[in-house]
Every structure is written in C-alpha cells, then in structure tokens.
mmCIF file of C-alpha atoms in Angstrom:
data_model
loop_
_atom_site.group_PDB
_atom_site.id
_atom_site.type_symbol
_atom_site.label_atom_id
_atom_site.label_comp_id
_atom_site.label_asym_id
_atom_site.label_seq_id
_atom_site.Cartn_x
_atom_site.Cartn_y
_atom_site.Cartn_z
ATOM 1 C CA ARG A 1 19.903 13.477 -33.433
ATOM 2 C CA GLU A 2 20.268 16.846 -31.692
ATOM 3 C CA HIS A 3 20.279 15.227 -28.357
ATOM 4 C CA GLY A 4 23.223 12.983 -29.141
ATOM 5 C CA LEU A 5 21.475 9.578 -28.405
ATOM 6 C CA SER A 6 21.003 6.790 -30.948
ATOM 7 C CA GLU A 7 17.547 5.397 -31.633
ATOM 8 C CA VAL A 8 18.222 2.406 -29.431
ATOM 9 C CA GLU A 9 19.416 4.612 -26.628
ATOM 10 C CA VAL A 10 16.295 6.776 -26.984
ATOM 11 C CA ARG A 11 14.124 3.596 -26.752
ATOM 12 C CA VAL A 12 16.019 2.284 -23.697
ATOM 13 C CA LEU A 13 15.581 5.625 -22.092
ATOM 14 C CA MET A 14 11.894 5.997 -22.708
ATOM 15 C CA GLU A 15 10.655 2.434 -22.470
ATOM 16 C CA ILE A 16 12.932 0.970 -19.698
ATOM 17 C CA ARG A 17 14.539 3.620 -17.611
ATOM 18 C CA LEU A 18 11.953 6.346 -17.483
ATOM 19 C CA PRO A 19 9.067 3.983 -16.377
ATOM 20 C CA ARG A 20 11.285 2.815 -13.495
ATOM 21 C CA VAL A 21 12.015 6.395 -12.418
ATOM 22 C CA VAL A 22 8.439 7.447 -12.680
ATOM 23 C CA LEU A 23 7.204 4.368 -10.888
ATOM 24 C CA GLY A 24 9.760 4.782 -8.125
ATOM 25 C CA GLY A 25 8.830 8.503 -7.589
ATOM 26 C CA LEU A 26 5.012 7.520 -7.519
ATOM 27 C CA ASP A 27 5.758 4.872 -5.018
ATOM 28 C CA GLY A 28 7.804 7.092 -2.839
ATOM 29 C CA ALA A 29 5.187 9.704 -2.969
ATOM 30 C CA VAL A 30 2.436 7.233 -1.888
ATOM 31 C CA LEU A 31 4.661 5.788 0.875
ATOM 32 C CA ALA A 32 5.388 9.362 2.112
ATOM 33 C CA VAL A 33 1.602 10.498 2.151
ATOM 34 C CA ALA A 34 0.678 7.041 3.771
ATOM 35 C CA GLY A 35 3.425 7.242 6.372
ATOM 36 C CA ALA A 36 2.243 10.843 7.267
ATOM 37 C CA GLY A 37 -1.240 9.525 7.567
ATOM 38 C CA TYR A 38 -0.342 6.602 9.852
ATOM 39 C CA GLU A 39 1.816 8.882 11.998
ATOM 40 C CA GLY A 40 -1.128 11.341 12.374
ATOM 41 C CA VAL A 41 -3.755 8.724 13.154
ATOM 42 C CA PHE A 42 -1.646 6.888 15.675
ATOM 43 C CA ARG A 43 0.328 9.743 17.065
ATOM 44 C CA ASN A 44 3.433 7.680 16.666
ATOM 45 C CA PRO A 45 6.322 8.576 14.324
ATOM 46 C CA LEU A 46 7.201 4.846 13.999
ATOM 47 C CA ALA A 47 3.922 3.885 12.472
ATOM 48 C CA ASP A 48 4.251 1.713 9.217
ATOM 49 C CA PRO A 49 2.081 -0.205 6.773
ATOM 50 C CA TYR A 50 2.541 -3.355 8.823
ATOM 51 C CA LEU A 51 0.805 -1.926 11.819
ATOM 52 C CA LEU A 52 -2.818 -2.538 10.585
ATOM 53 C CA GLY A 53 -2.106 -5.451 8.277
ATOM 54 C CA VAL A 54 -2.215 -3.301 5.093
ATOM 55 C CA ALA A 55 0.969 -4.749 3.700
ATOM 56 C CA ALA A 56 0.273 -8.355 4.683
ATOM 57 C CA GLY A 57 -3.283 -8.070 3.130
ATOM 58 C CA ALA A 58 -1.969 -6.602 0.006
ATOM 59 C CA GLY A 59 0.796 -9.306 -0.179
ATOM 60 C CA LEU A 60 -1.899 -11.878 0.160
ATOM 61 C CA GLY A 61 -4.053 -10.371 -2.531
ATOM 62 C CA ALA A 62 -0.959 -10.222 -4.883
ATOM 63 C CA THR A 63 -0.022 -13.716 -3.907
ATOM 64 C CA ILE A 64 -3.492 -15.040 -4.838
ATOM 65 C CA ALA A 65 -3.362 -13.251 -8.232
ATOM 66 C CA PHE A 66 0.074 -14.706 -8.978
ATOM 67 C CA ALA A 67 -0.935 -18.282 -7.821
ATOM 68 C CA THR A 68 -4.128 -18.216 -10.028
ATOM 69 C CA GLN A 69 -2.037 -16.911 -12.867
ATOM 70 C CA ASN A 70 -3.940 -13.726 -13.124
ATOM 71 C CA ASP A 71 -1.297 -11.158 -13.641
ATOM 72 C CA GLY A 72 -3.875 -8.566 -14.660
ATOM 73 C CA LEU A 73 -5.479 -8.741 -11.192
ATOM 74 C CA VAL A 74 -2.404 -8.298 -9.090
ATOM 75 C CA GLU A 75 -2.901 -4.576 -8.312
ATOM 76 C CA PRO A 76 -6.723 -4.743 -7.742
ATOM 77 C CA LEU A 77 -6.338 -7.919 -5.502
ATOM 78 C CA ALA A 78 -3.493 -6.317 -3.708
ATOM 79 C CA PHE A 79 -5.545 -3.169 -3.116
ATOM 80 C CA ALA A 80 -8.661 -5.236 -2.029
ATOM 81 C CA GLY A 81 -6.471 -7.404 0.309
ATOM 82 C CA GLY A 82 -4.997 -4.347 1.918
ATOM 83 C CA LEU A 83 -8.458 -2.680 2.323
ATOM 84 C CA ALA A 84 -9.981 -5.893 3.704
ATOM 85 C CA SER A 85 -7.135 -6.182 6.281
ATOM 86 C CA VAL A 86 -7.619 -2.618 7.562
ATOM 87 C CA SER A 87 -11.331 -3.012 7.644
ATOM 88 C CA LEU A 88 -10.996 -6.396 9.619
ATOM 89 C CA ALA A 89 -8.538 -4.771 12.011
ATOM 90 C CA TYR A 90 -10.772 -1.869 12.588
ATOM 91 C CA VAL A 91 -13.841 -4.011 13.276
ATOM 92 C CA LEU A 92 -11.830 -6.271 15.664
ATOM 93 C CA GLY A 93 -10.235 -3.420 17.303
ATOM 94 C CA ARG A 94 -13.665 -1.683 17.912
ATOM 95 C CA SER A 95 -15.323 -4.887 19.086
ATOM 96 C CA VAL A 96 -12.815 -5.590 21.900
ATOM 97 C CA GLY A 97 -11.442 -2.311 22.880
ATOM 98 C CA GLY A 98 -13.961 0.363 21.997
ATOM 99 C CA ARG A 99 -12.247 3.346 20.478
ATOM 100 C CA SER A 100 -8.547 3.133 21.710
ATOM 101 C CA ALA A 101 -5.670 3.254 19.272
ATOM 102 C CA THR A 102 -4.026 0.466 21.233
ATOM 103 C CA SER A 103 -6.845 -2.045 20.560
ATOM 104 C CA LEU A 104 -6.725 -1.029 16.889
ATOM 105 C CA ILE A 105 -2.979 -1.647 16.813
ATOM 106 C CA LEU A 106 -3.330 -5.085 18.571
ATOM 107 C CA ALA A 107 -6.119 -6.135 16.183
ATOM 108 C CA GLY A 108 -3.940 -5.004 13.274
ATOM 109 C CA VAL A 109 -1.030 -7.033 14.444
ATOM 110 C CA ALA A 110 -3.441 -10.113 14.746
ATOM 111 C CA VAL A 111 -4.834 -9.488 11.269
ATOM 112 C CA ALA A 112 -1.327 -9.096 9.831
ATOM 113 C CA ALA A 113 -0.183 -12.329 11.330
ATOM 114 C CA PHE A 114 -3.313 -14.110 9.895
ATOM 115 C CA ALA A 115 -2.814 -12.639 6.435
ATOM 116 C CA THR A 116 0.820 -13.593 6.520
ATOM 117 C CA ALA A 117 0.056 -17.092 7.418
ATOM 118 C CA LEU A 118 -2.564 -17.317 4.625
ATOM 119 C CA GLN A 119 -0.076 -15.924 2.288
ATOM 120 C CA THR A 120 2.616 -18.466 3.403
ATOM 121 C CA TYR A 121 0.117 -21.243 2.931
ATOM 122 C CA VAL A 122 -0.794 -20.164 -0.688
ATOM 123 C CA LEU A 123 2.954 -19.796 -1.565
ATOM 124 C CA GLN A 124 3.508 -23.339 -0.277
ATOM 125 C CA GLN A 125 0.771 -24.690 -2.417
ATOM 126 C CA ASN A 126 2.128 -22.725 -5.363
ATOM 127 C CA VAL A 127 5.964 -22.865 -5.099
ATOM 128 C CA GLU A 128 6.652 -21.964 -8.652
ATOM 129 C CA THR A 129 5.193 -18.528 -7.842
ATOM 130 C CA ILE A 130 7.558 -17.606 -5.001
ATOM 131 C CA ARG A 131 10.031 -15.819 -7.117
ATOM 132 C CA GLU A 132 7.335 -13.622 -8.749
ATOM 133 C CA VAL A 133 5.622 -12.819 -5.442
ATOM 134 C CA TYR A 134 8.828 -11.873 -3.650
ATOM 135 C CA SER A 135 9.878 -9.848 -6.572
ATOM 136 C CA TRP A 136 6.516 -7.927 -6.527
ATOM 137 C CA ILE A 137 6.609 -7.449 -2.649
ATOM 138 C CA LEU A 138 10.063 -5.992 -2.865
ATOM 139 C CA GLY A 139 9.245 -3.461 -5.471
ATOM 140 C CA ARG A 140 10.077 -5.181 -8.862
ATOM 141 C CA LEU A 141 11.277 -1.890 -10.400
ATOM 142 C CA THR A 142 13.649 -3.903 -12.633
ATOM 143 C CA THR A 143 10.760 -5.241 -14.720
ATOM 144 C CA VAL A 144 8.496 -2.453 -14.888
ATOM 145 C CA GLY A 145 7.082 -0.652 -18.040
ATOM 146 C CA TRP A 146 4.366 1.922 -18.682
ATOM 147 C CA ASP A 147 1.601 -0.622 -18.096
ATOM 148 C CA GLU A 148 2.769 -0.892 -14.340
ATOM 149 C CA VAL A 149 2.913 2.849 -14.085
ATOM 150 C CA LEU A 150 -0.676 3.191 -15.368
ATOM 151 C CA GLY A 151 -1.794 0.328 -13.238
ATOM 152 C CA LEU A 152 -0.661 1.934 -9.992
ATOM 153 C CA THR A 153 -1.586 5.668 -10.941
ATOM 154 C CA PRO A 154 -5.405 5.431 -10.011
ATOM 155 C CA TYR A 155 -4.616 3.898 -6.595
ATOM 156 C CA ALA A 156 -1.711 6.295 -5.836
ATOM 157 C CA LEU A 157 -4.045 9.373 -6.810
ATOM 158 C CA LEU A 158 -6.899 8.179 -4.726
ATOM 159 C CA ALA A 159 -4.727 7.657 -1.729
ATOM 160 C CA ILE A 160 -3.031 10.888 -1.993
ATOM 161 C CA VAL A 161 -6.181 12.819 -2.575
ATOM 162 C CA VAL A 162 -7.920 11.271 0.432
ATOM 163 C CA LEU A 163 -4.964 11.840 2.758
ATOM 164 C CA LEU A 164 -4.320 15.371 1.634
ATOM 165 C CA GLY A 165 -8.040 16.066 2.139
ATOM 166 C CA ALA A 166 -7.779 14.754 5.746
ATOM 167 C CA ARG A 167 -4.622 16.499 6.494
ATOM 168 C CA ARG A 168 -6.138 19.059 8.970
ATOM 169 C CA LEU A 169 -8.093 16.425 10.817
ATOM 170 C CA LEU A 170 -4.946 14.355 11.134
ATOM 171 C CA ASP A 171 -3.088 17.419 12.570
ATOM 172 C CA VAL A 172 -5.869 17.710 15.211
ATOM 173 C CA LEU A 173 -5.625 14.037 16.036
ATOM 174 C CA SER A 174 -1.940 14.483 16.874
ATOM 175 C CA ILE A 175 -2.728 16.476 20.027
ATOM 176 C CA GLY A 176 -4.694 13.637 21.395
ATOM 177 C CA ASP A 177 -8.192 11.845 21.157
ATOM 178 C CA GLU A 178 -9.763 13.714 24.123
ATOM 179 C CA GLU A 179 -8.508 17.026 22.928
ATOM 180 C CA ALA A 180 -9.629 16.299 19.353
ATOM 181 C CA THR A 181 -13.108 15.344 20.571
ATOM 182 C CA ALA A 182 -13.303 18.465 22.521
ATOM 183 C CA LEU A 183 -12.549 20.478 19.349
ATOM 184 C CA GLY A 184 -15.505 18.771 17.671
ATOM 185 C CA VAL A 185 -13.397 16.084 15.738
ATOM 186 C CA ARG A 186 -15.271 12.704 15.373
ATOM 187 C CA VAL A 187 -12.068 10.617 16.238
ATOM 188 C CA PRO A 188 -13.179 7.139 15.252
ATOM 189 C CA ARG A 189 -14.620 8.404 12.020
ATOM 190 C CA VAL A 190 -11.413 10.168 11.124
ATOM 191 C CA ARG A 191 -9.373 7.128 12.197
ATOM 192 C CA TRP A 192 -11.499 5.034 9.912
#
C-alpha cells in the first residue's frame, strides 16, 4: 500500500474511473479530428456531425441495435448507420447539384431528417429502449468499462488515421474549390 489506497479504492479507480477518463479522452480526440475535417471540407467553422446526417445515421443504427436487443452490435451498427447516411447524402448531393458544397449540405440535412424520423419510429415501436438509446446518444460515460473503450478504439483510430492522412488536402480545400482544382486537387474525391 505504498500509494495510500485500499484494494477497493484501487479497483474503483482502475475499473470505474479510469475507463471513463480514457473513453472521454478518446471521444474528445475523435470529435476534434472529425470537426477539423468537416471544417476543412466545407470551409465553414460551424460545420458539425449533423451536417451530413452522420449523427442521425449513427443514432438510427444504435437505436436498431438496442431495439433488437443486440447490445454487442451497437457500435458496428452506429458506424454503419453514420457511413450509410454520409454515402446517401453524397450520392443525393451529386445527383441534384453536381459538385457544389451547398447541394451536399442540403442533401445531408434531408438525410438527417429522414434518419431522425426513422429513429423516432423505431423508438416508438420499442418504448422500453428509449432510456438506453438516449443514454448512448448523450455519451453514457457513467456506465462504461474497458469493453466500451476497446469497442470504440478501432473506429477512433481509423478515423484519426484517415483524417490526419488527408490533412494537407483539407488545407488546400480551405482556399476554395476552384483554387484547389487549379492546384491539382480532385475536390470531389477529397470531399468524399
């Protein structure tokens, strides 16, 4: 007992407190990198995860996992839902507005509204899961353990590596689409 803590205090620290701190730090890192990516792509310091429906799609995926009582699929379905929403927004935005950021944003807003409507429908059909779903959406750091940290880590590392790899291209996008194209950047590909 050189550290002055009892065995119970050490267990509380290592099994309850530390996972919350680590997950909170990991969440913060991913949000910071994702926010910087959104700001670079859209040349807008107010860009957020709701812009292309990522948050709504992830919420829908998690809601489906909770409603079907597949707690082990919450993270994969949330990731798939977010990815599907962004993909749909991109396809819709390109089909109606070509390559402009405005059409992509408007398509994202439409996809977010649709995903939110589907999520509300699923929640209304499975009222007993509302508390779990909202707890997950709001962060749920009060009930995390090392399993949740390990569940998020692969997705967090993938996102951080991809966005850090594209950081120079995002810097070029910040000067404008025409200027970036003139410098040899394939703007639609980078935006995707």
